[in-house]
mmCIF file of C-alpha atoms and ligand atoms in Angstrom:
data_model
loop_
_atom_site.group_PDB
_atom_site.id
_atom_site.type_symbol
_atom_site.label_atom_id
_atom_site.label_comp_id
_atom_site.label_asym_id
_atom_site.label_seq_id
_atom_site.Cartn_x
_atom_site.Cartn_y
_atom_site.Cartn_z
ATOM 1 C CA MET A 1 3.080 -21.465 -6.045
ATOM 2 C CA VAL A 2 5.636 -20.755 -8.814
ATOM 3 C CA ASP A 3 8.316 -18.169 -7.830
ATOM 4 C CA ARG A 4 8.747 -16.771 -11.321
ATOM 5 C CA ILE A 5 7.130 -14.087 -13.332
ATOM 6 C CA LEU A 6 7.239 -13.059 -17.000
ATOM 7 C CA LEU A 7 8.386 -9.726 -18.098
ATOM 8 C CA THR A 8 7.893 -8.215 -21.530
ATOM 9 C CA GLU A 9 10.216 -5.850 -23.304
ATOM 10 C CA ASP A 10 7.861 -2.958 -22.722
ATOM 11 C CA GLY A 11 7.704 -3.715 -18.830
ATOM 12 C CA ARG A 12 4.502 -5.618 -18.586
ATOM 13 C CA VAL A 13 4.460 -8.194 -15.903
ATOM 14 C CA PHE A 14 2.550 -11.537 -15.860
ATOM 15 C CA GLN A 15 2.195 -13.794 -12.827
ATOM 16 C CA VAL A 16 2.802 -17.401 -13.064
ATOM 17 C CA LYS A 17 0.540 -19.751 -11.098
ATOM 18 C CA ASP A 18 0.787 -23.551 -11.234
ATOM 19 C CA GLN A 19 -0.555 -23.692 -14.858
ATOM 20 C CA ASP A 20 0.258 -22.453 -18.280
ATOM 21 C CA ALA A 21 0.337 -18.647 -18.403
ATOM 22 C CA HIS A 22 -2.527 -17.168 -20.402
ATOM 23 C CA THR A 23 -1.691 -13.677 -21.595
ATOM 24 C CA GLN A 24 -3.092 -11.379 -24.230
ATOM 25 C CA PHE A 25 -0.039 -12.323 -26.332
ATOM 26 C CA GLY A 26 -0.703 -16.032 -26.245
ATOM 27 C CA VAL A 27 -0.051 -18.970 -23.985
ATOM 28 C CA VAL A 28 3.302 -19.741 -22.380
ATOM 29 C CA LYS A 29 3.757 -23.432 -21.235
ATOM 30 C CA LEU A 30 4.367 -23.875 -17.596
ATOM 31 C CA ALA A 31 7.020 -26.491 -18.404
ATOM 32 C CA ASP A 32 8.944 -24.023 -20.507
ATOM 33 C CA ILE A 33 8.748 -21.428 -17.686
ATOM 34 C CA LYS A 34 10.047 -23.962 -15.078
ATOM 35 C CA LYS A 35 12.917 -25.140 -17.069
ATOM 36 C CA ALA A 36 14.122 -21.698 -18.208
ATOM 37 C CA LYS A 37 17.082 -20.119 -16.578
ATOM 38 C CA LEU A 38 16.333 -16.902 -14.684
ATOM 39 C CA GLY A 39 16.891 -14.002 -17.109
ATOM 40 C CA SER A 40 16.475 -16.106 -20.164
ATOM 41 C CA THR A 41 13.593 -15.914 -22.749
ATOM 42 C CA VAL A 42 10.512 -18.069 -23.407
ATOM 43 C CA LYS A 43 8.063 -17.823 -26.237
ATOM 44 C CA SER A 44 4.341 -17.940 -26.273
ATOM 45 C CA ASN A 45 2.371 -19.974 -28.913
ATOM 46 C CA THR A 46 2.003 -16.773 -30.955
ATOM 47 C CA GLY A 47 5.856 -16.212 -30.776
ATOM 48 C CA LYS A 48 5.834 -13.319 -28.312
ATOM 49 C CA GLU A 49 8.960 -13.222 -26.123
ATOM 50 C CA PHE A 50 9.013 -13.016 -22.379
ATOM 51 C CA ILE A 51 11.922 -12.855 -19.945
ATOM 52 C CA VAL A 52 11.672 -15.216 -16.984
ATOM 53 C CA ILE A 53 12.506 -13.365 -13.700
ATOM 54 C CA GLU A 54 11.968 -13.719 -9.963
ATOM 55 C CA PRO A 55 9.209 -11.398 -8.742
ATOM 56 C CA ASN A 56 10.201 -8.665 -6.246
ATOM 57 C CA PHE A 57 7.859 -7.488 -3.503
ATOM 58 C CA LEU A 58 6.340 -4.754 -5.764
ATOM 59 C CA ASP A 59 5.492 -7.213 -8.471
ATOM 60 C CA LEU A 60 3.400 -9.278 -6.039
ATOM 61 C CA PHE A 61 2.061 -6.086 -4.226
ATOM 62 C CA LYS A 62 0.607 -4.665 -7.459
ATOM 63 C CA LYS A 63 -1.388 -7.770 -7.913
ATOM 64 C CA ILE A 64 -3.072 -7.794 -4.489
ATOM 65 C CA LYS A 65 -6.813 -8.055 -4.329
ATOM 66 C CA ARG A 66 -8.649 -4.779 -4.115
ATOM 67 C CA GLY A 67 -11.742 -4.013 -2.010
ATOM 68 C CA PRO A 68 -11.794 -0.322 -1.156
ATOM 69 C CA GLN A 69 -9.448 2.060 -2.886
ATOM 70 C CA ILE A 70 -5.828 1.501 -1.799
ATOM 71 C CA ILE A 71 -3.444 4.240 -0.858
ATOM 72 C CA PRO A 72 -1.164 5.239 -3.859
ATOM 73 C CA LEU A 73 2.544 4.532 -3.749
ATOM 74 C CA LYS A 74 3.556 8.253 -3.810
ATOM 75 C CA ASP A 75 1.723 8.707 -0.553
ATOM 76 C CA VAL A 76 3.156 5.438 0.990
ATOM 77 C CA GLY A 77 6.636 6.789 0.172
ATOM 78 C CA ALA A 78 5.922 10.084 2.003
ATOM 79 C CA ILE A 79 4.719 8.301 5.078
ATOM 80 C CA ILE A 80 7.811 6.233 5.296
ATOM 81 C CA ALA A 81 10.205 9.142 4.653
ATOM 82 C CA GLU A 82 8.513 11.677 6.843
ATOM 83 C CA THR A 83 8.187 9.416 9.893
ATOM 84 C CA GLY A 84 11.547 7.674 10.025
ATOM 85 C CA ILE A 85 10.019 4.237 10.730
ATOM 86 C CA ASN A 86 12.457 1.300 10.728
ATOM 87 C CA LYS A 87 12.784 -2.290 11.584
ATOM 88 C CA GLU A 88 12.245 -1.561 15.252
ATOM 89 C CA SER A 89 8.955 0.227 14.757
ATOM 90 C CA LYS A 90 5.547 -0.853 15.945
ATOM 91 C CA VAL A 91 2.796 0.458 13.738
ATOM 92 C CA LEU A 92 -0.959 0.499 13.668
ATOM 93 C CA ASP A 93 -3.271 1.487 10.830
ATOM 94 C CA ALA A 94 -6.987 1.891 10.423
ATOM 95 C CA GLY A 95 -8.926 1.018 8.399
ATOM 96 C CA ALA A 96 -7.200 -1.865 6.839
ATOM 97 C CA GLY A 97 -9.331 -1.710 3.733
ATOM 98 C CA SER A 98 -7.487 -3.914 1.261
ATOM 99 C CA GLY A 99 -4.461 -4.102 3.643
ATOM 100 C CA ALA A 100 -2.222 -2.357 1.038
ATOM 101 C CA LEU A 101 -0.661 0.097 3.381
ATOM 102 C CA ALA A 102 -0.362 -2.425 6.213
ATOM 103 C CA CYS A 103 1.372 -4.926 3.762
ATOM 104 C CA PHE A 104 3.824 -2.303 2.466
ATOM 105 C CA LEU A 105 4.773 -1.058 5.835
ATOM 106 C CA ALA A 106 5.233 -4.574 7.182
ATOM 107 C CA ARG A 107 8.199 -5.148 4.884
ATOM 108 C CA LEU A 108 10.020 -2.337 6.693
ATOM 109 C CA VAL A 109 8.921 -2.411 10.268
ATOM 110 C CA LYS A 110 8.726 -4.730 13.289
ATOM 111 C CA SER A 111 5.054 -5.273 13.384
ATOM 112 C CA VAL A 112 1.742 -3.785 11.912
ATOM 113 C CA THR A 113 -1.711 -4.104 13.508
ATOM 114 C CA SER A 114 -4.488 -3.015 11.306
ATOM 115 C CA TYR A 115 -8.087 -2.362 12.517
ATOM 116 C CA GLU A 116 -11.064 -2.844 10.048
ATOM 117 C CA ILE A 117 -14.760 -2.731 10.975
ATOM 118 C CA ARG A 118 -16.058 -4.459 7.804
ATOM 119 C CA ASP A 119 -15.762 -8.335 7.838
ATOM 120 C CA ASP A 120 -15.701 -8.516 4.049
ATOM 121 C CA PHE A 121 -12.723 -6.052 3.887
ATOM 122 C CA ALA A 122 -10.863 -7.690 6.703
ATOM 123 C CA ASP A 123 -11.193 -10.998 4.857
ATOM 124 C CA ILE A 124 -9.655 -9.312 1.749
ATOM 125 C CA ALA A 125 -6.834 -7.740 3.788
ATOM 126 C CA GLU A 126 -6.134 -11.055 5.417
ATOM 127 C CA GLY A 127 -5.967 -12.835 2.109
ATOM 128 C CA ASN A 128 -3.515 -10.298 0.774
ATOM 129 C CA VAL A 129 -1.351 -10.607 3.975
ATOM 130 C CA LYS A 130 -1.208 -14.364 3.299
ATOM 131 C CA LYS A 131 -0.530 -14.020 -0.427
ATOM 132 C CA LEU A 132 2.479 -11.829 0.350
ATOM 133 C CA GLN A 133 3.673 -14.167 2.973
ATOM 134 C CA LEU A 134 3.898 -11.568 5.701
ATOM 135 C CA ARG A 135 4.080 -12.869 9.276
ATOM 136 C CA ASN A 136 4.161 -9.578 11.154
ATOM 137 C CA VAL A 137 0.761 -8.186 10.234
ATOM 138 C CA THR A 138 -2.330 -8.735 12.394
ATOM 139 C CA ILE A 139 -5.723 -7.679 10.950
ATOM 140 C CA LYS A 140 -8.170 -6.970 13.833
ATOM 141 C CA ARG A 141 -11.867 -6.690 13.263
ATOM 142 C CA LYS A 142 -12.337 -3.682 15.433
ATOM 143 C CA ASP A 143 -13.596 -0.085 15.390
ATOM 144 C CA ILE A 144 -10.875 2.287 16.164
ATOM 145 C CA TYR A 145 -13.364 4.933 17.323
ATOM 146 C CA GLN A 146 -13.919 2.693 20.360
ATOM 147 C CA GLY A 147 -10.380 2.537 21.477
ATOM 148 C CA ILE A 148 -6.830 1.119 20.714
ATOM 149 C CA THR A 149 -5.550 -1.824 22.873
ATOM 150 C CA GLU A 150 -1.949 -1.590 21.558
ATOM 151 C CA LYS A 151 0.432 0.597 23.533
ATOM 152 C CA ASN A 152 3.952 2.173 22.905
ATOM 153 C CA LEU A 153 3.426 2.563 19.242
ATOM 154 C CA ASP A 154 5.747 4.414 16.938
ATOM 155 C CA LEU A 155 3.347 5.266 14.223
ATOM 156 C CA ILE A 156 -0.492 5.285 13.645
ATOM 157 C CA VAL A 157 -1.900 5.943 10.161
ATOM 158 C CA LEU A 158 -5.574 6.854 9.828
ATOM 159 C CA ASP A 159 -7.372 6.314 6.488
ATOM 160 C CA LEU A 160 -11.055 6.419 7.390
ATOM 161 C CA PRO A 161 -14.083 8.765 7.269
ATOM 162 C CA GLU A 162 -13.932 10.437 10.613
ATOM 163 C CA PRO A 163 -10.283 10.510 11.860
ATOM 164 C CA TRP A 164 -10.900 13.004 14.577
ATOM 165 C CA GLN A 165 -12.820 10.239 16.429
ATOM 166 C CA ALA A 166 -9.484 8.322 16.880
ATOM 167 C CA ILE A 167 -7.267 11.273 18.117
ATOM 168 C CA LYS A 168 -7.773 10.575 21.798
ATOM 169 C CA HIS A 169 -7.196 6.830 21.357
ATOM 170 C CA ALA A 170 -4.003 7.532 19.224
ATOM 171 C CA HIS A 171 -2.735 9.789 22.069
ATOM 172 C CA ALA A 172 -2.947 7.024 24.608
ATOM 173 C CA ALA A 173 -1.485 4.363 22.267
ATOM 174 C CA LEU A 174 1.599 6.279 20.837
ATOM 175 C CA LYS A 175 5.054 6.928 22.537
ATOM 176 C CA PRO A 176 5.809 10.506 23.257
ATOM 177 C CA GLY A 177 7.308 12.030 19.976
ATOM 178 C CA ALA A 178 5.737 9.215 17.832
ATOM 179 C CA PHE A 179 3.859 10.141 14.684
ATOM 180 C CA LEU A 180 0.207 10.217 13.915
ATOM 181 C CA VAL A 181 -0.483 10.515 10.115
ATOM 182 C CA ASN A 182 -3.933 11.118 8.671
ATOM 183 C CA TYR A 183 -4.873 10.505 5.052
ATOM 184 C CA SER A 184 -8.238 12.176 3.900
ATOM 185 C CA PRO A 185 -9.506 12.881 0.545
ATOM 186 C CA THR A 186 -11.432 16.039 1.309
ATOM 187 C CA THR A 187 -10.616 19.425 2.876
ATOM 188 C CA PRO A 188 -13.425 19.458 5.525
ATOM 189 C CA GLN A 189 -12.045 16.135 6.844
ATOM 190 C CA VAL A 190 -8.587 17.771 7.117
ATOM 191 C CA GLY A 191 -9.908 20.885 8.771
ATOM 192 C CA ASP A 192 -11.972 18.959 11.375
ATOM 193 C CA PHE A 193 -9.064 16.602 12.125
ATOM 194 C CA VAL A 194 -6.396 19.352 12.650
ATOM 195 C CA ASN A 195 -8.798 21.619 14.602
ATOM 196 C CA GLN A 196 -9.628 18.795 17.067
ATOM 197 C CA LEU A 197 -6.009 17.789 17.655
ATOM 198 C CA GLU A 198 -5.178 17.634 21.383
ATOM 199 C CA GLY A 199 -1.901 16.594 22.769
ATOM 200 C CA PHE A 200 -0.285 16.543 19.384
ATOM 201 C CA THR A 201 1.532 19.124 17.349
ATOM 202 C CA HIS A 202 0.595 19.551 13.706
ATOM 203 C CA ILE A 203 3.766 19.377 11.687
ATOM 204 C CA LYS A 204 2.306 19.840 8.182
ATOM 205 C CA THR A 205 -0.412 18.986 5.773
ATOM 206 C CA ILE A 206 0.624 18.180 2.172
ATOM 207 C CA GLU A 207 -0.749 17.087 -1.156
ATOM 208 C CA LEU A 208 1.510 15.190 -3.437
ATOM 209 C CA ILE A 209 0.986 15.468 -7.102
ATOM 210 C CA GLU A 210 2.711 13.039 -9.485
ATOM 211 C CA ARG A 211 2.910 14.029 -13.051
ATOM 212 C CA GLU A 212 3.876 11.328 -15.372
ATOM 213 C CA TRP A 213 5.768 12.170 -18.626
ATOM 214 C CA ASP A 214 6.108 10.530 -22.049
ATOM 215 C CA VAL A 215 9.615 10.051 -23.126
ATOM 216 C CA LYS A 216 9.595 8.670 -26.755
ATOM 217 C CA GLY A 217 12.351 10.017 -29.006
ATOM 218 C CA ARG A 218 12.064 13.745 -28.948
ATOM 219 C CA LYS A 219 8.482 13.678 -27.676
ATOM 220 C CA VAL A 220 9.462 14.463 -24.073
ATOM 221 C CA ARG A 221 6.489 16.048 -22.373
ATOM 222 C CA PRO A 222 3.854 15.486 -19.670
ATOM 223 C CA LYS A 223 1.318 12.851 -20.467
ATOM 224 C CA SER A 224 -1.963 14.398 -21.697
ATOM 225 C CA GLN A 225 -3.959 12.255 -19.177
ATOM 226 C CA GLY A 226 -3.336 11.590 -15.520
ATOM 227 C CA ILE A 227 -3.262 13.510 -12.341
ATOM 228 C CA GLY A 228 -6.326 12.426 -10.367
ATOM 229 C CA HIS A 229 -6.748 13.483 -6.794
ATOM 230 C CA SER A 230 -5.887 11.001 -4.045
ATOM 231 C CA GLY A 231 -5.714 12.547 -0.625
ATOM 232 C CA PHE A 232 -4.120 15.021 1.769
ATOM 233 C CA LEU A 233 -1.573 13.804 4.249
ATOM 234 C CA THR A 234 -1.440 15.391 7.612
ATOM 235 C CA PHE A 235 1.589 14.719 9.844
ATOM 236 C CA CYS A 236 1.429 15.128 13.618
ATOM 237 C CA ARG A 237 3.644 14.208 16.615
ATOM 238 C CA ARG A 238 2.413 13.172 20.063
ATOM 239 C CA LEU A 239 3.620 15.583 22.684
HETATM 240 N N1 LIG B 1 -5.396 2.352 3.612
HETATM 241 C C1 LIG B 1 -6.115 1.158 3.193
HETATM 242 C C2 LIG B 1 -7.435 1.571 2.584
HETATM 243 C C3 LIG B 1 -8.432 2.144 3.642
HETATM 244 S S1 LIG B 1 -10.017 2.299 3.030
HETATM 245 C C4 LIG B 1 -5.274 0.500 2.026
HETATM 246 O O1 LIG B 1 -4.209 1.064 1.637
HETATM 247 O O2 LIG B 1 -5.645 -0.560 1.607
HETATM 248 C C5 LIG B 1 -10.883 2.736 4.584
HETATM 249 C C6 LIG B 1 -11.295 1.531 5.420
HETATM 250 O O3 LIG B 1 -11.603 2.055 6.773
HETATM 251 C C7 LIG B 1 -12.536 0.826 4.901
HETATM 252 O O4 LIG B 1 -12.261 -0.505 4.634
HETATM 253 C C8 LIG B 1 -13.525 0.920 6.024
HETATM 254 O O5 LIG B 1 -14.288 -0.138 6.248
HETATM 255 C C9 LIG B 1 -12.548 1.109 7.267
HETATM 256 N N2 LIG B 1 -13.179 1.901 8.421
HETATM 257 C C10 LIG B 1 -14.087 2.938 8.422
HETATM 258 N N3 LIG B 1 -14.334 3.261 9.646
HETATM 259 C C11 LIG B 1 -13.610 2.477 10.515
HETATM 260 C C12 LIG B 1 -13.455 2.377 11.901
HETATM 261 N N4 LIG B 1 -14.048 3.157 12.769
HETATM 262 N N5 LIG B 1 -12.550 1.462 12.415
HETATM 263 C C13 LIG B 1 -11.875 0.656 11.598
HETATM 264 N N6 LIG B 1 -12.062 0.723 10.150
HETATM 265 C C14 LIG B 1 -12.834 1.542 9.757
#
């Protein structure tokens, strides 16, 4: 594994594996990338310039393998900010899906356990955990509707079709005062989840809308395309 990536002037990022880097702007020789000083420039065979830098976590995270749809960064940010998780926290999420949320949280907390019922998705999630070299994530091939074996958890995040089926198990697994967060794309799911809460207080349900803007010269305005729907976040605390 080569610990370097290529950055273009307009912010595109290209990963470097153990071979020449093939980009839409031509080929950059691996030998050139390896001998370049960090921050210096290399050229492809077509003359395009790339800056050689060290990848940060996000560069690698953005290239993870996708199975099911992953949770967007705006929603990950809210989960972190609204629950106060930190390097002492023990977290569980379900379903693992591509493992995106599990991997992101693992960088910040003590440990993450992630349940997934589908073997093919569990394989993808495990592959991503390995690629990101995270040692504190455990992917378990388990149905969360059947129960949670972990105890004394600080946070559980649900991202699955029938989150209300996990409420009772989450209650048994969380510390008093700990957070349960549900992420659902549709309003009937949100209603059914909140209406079936027992032993939790419903703090709030939010939808985060991120609107990206063009900033080019004096053309400073919202982009004409964008804003798709992702999901509703419901924050609850165990009583
Ligand atoms: N948050 C994930 C995406 C989750 S997609 C990410 O950021 O990558 C939802 C996943 O839940 C799917 O992979 C699905 O197989 C899984 N799932 C559905 N029901 C489940 C259950 N009862 N227990 C565990 N996983 C479940």
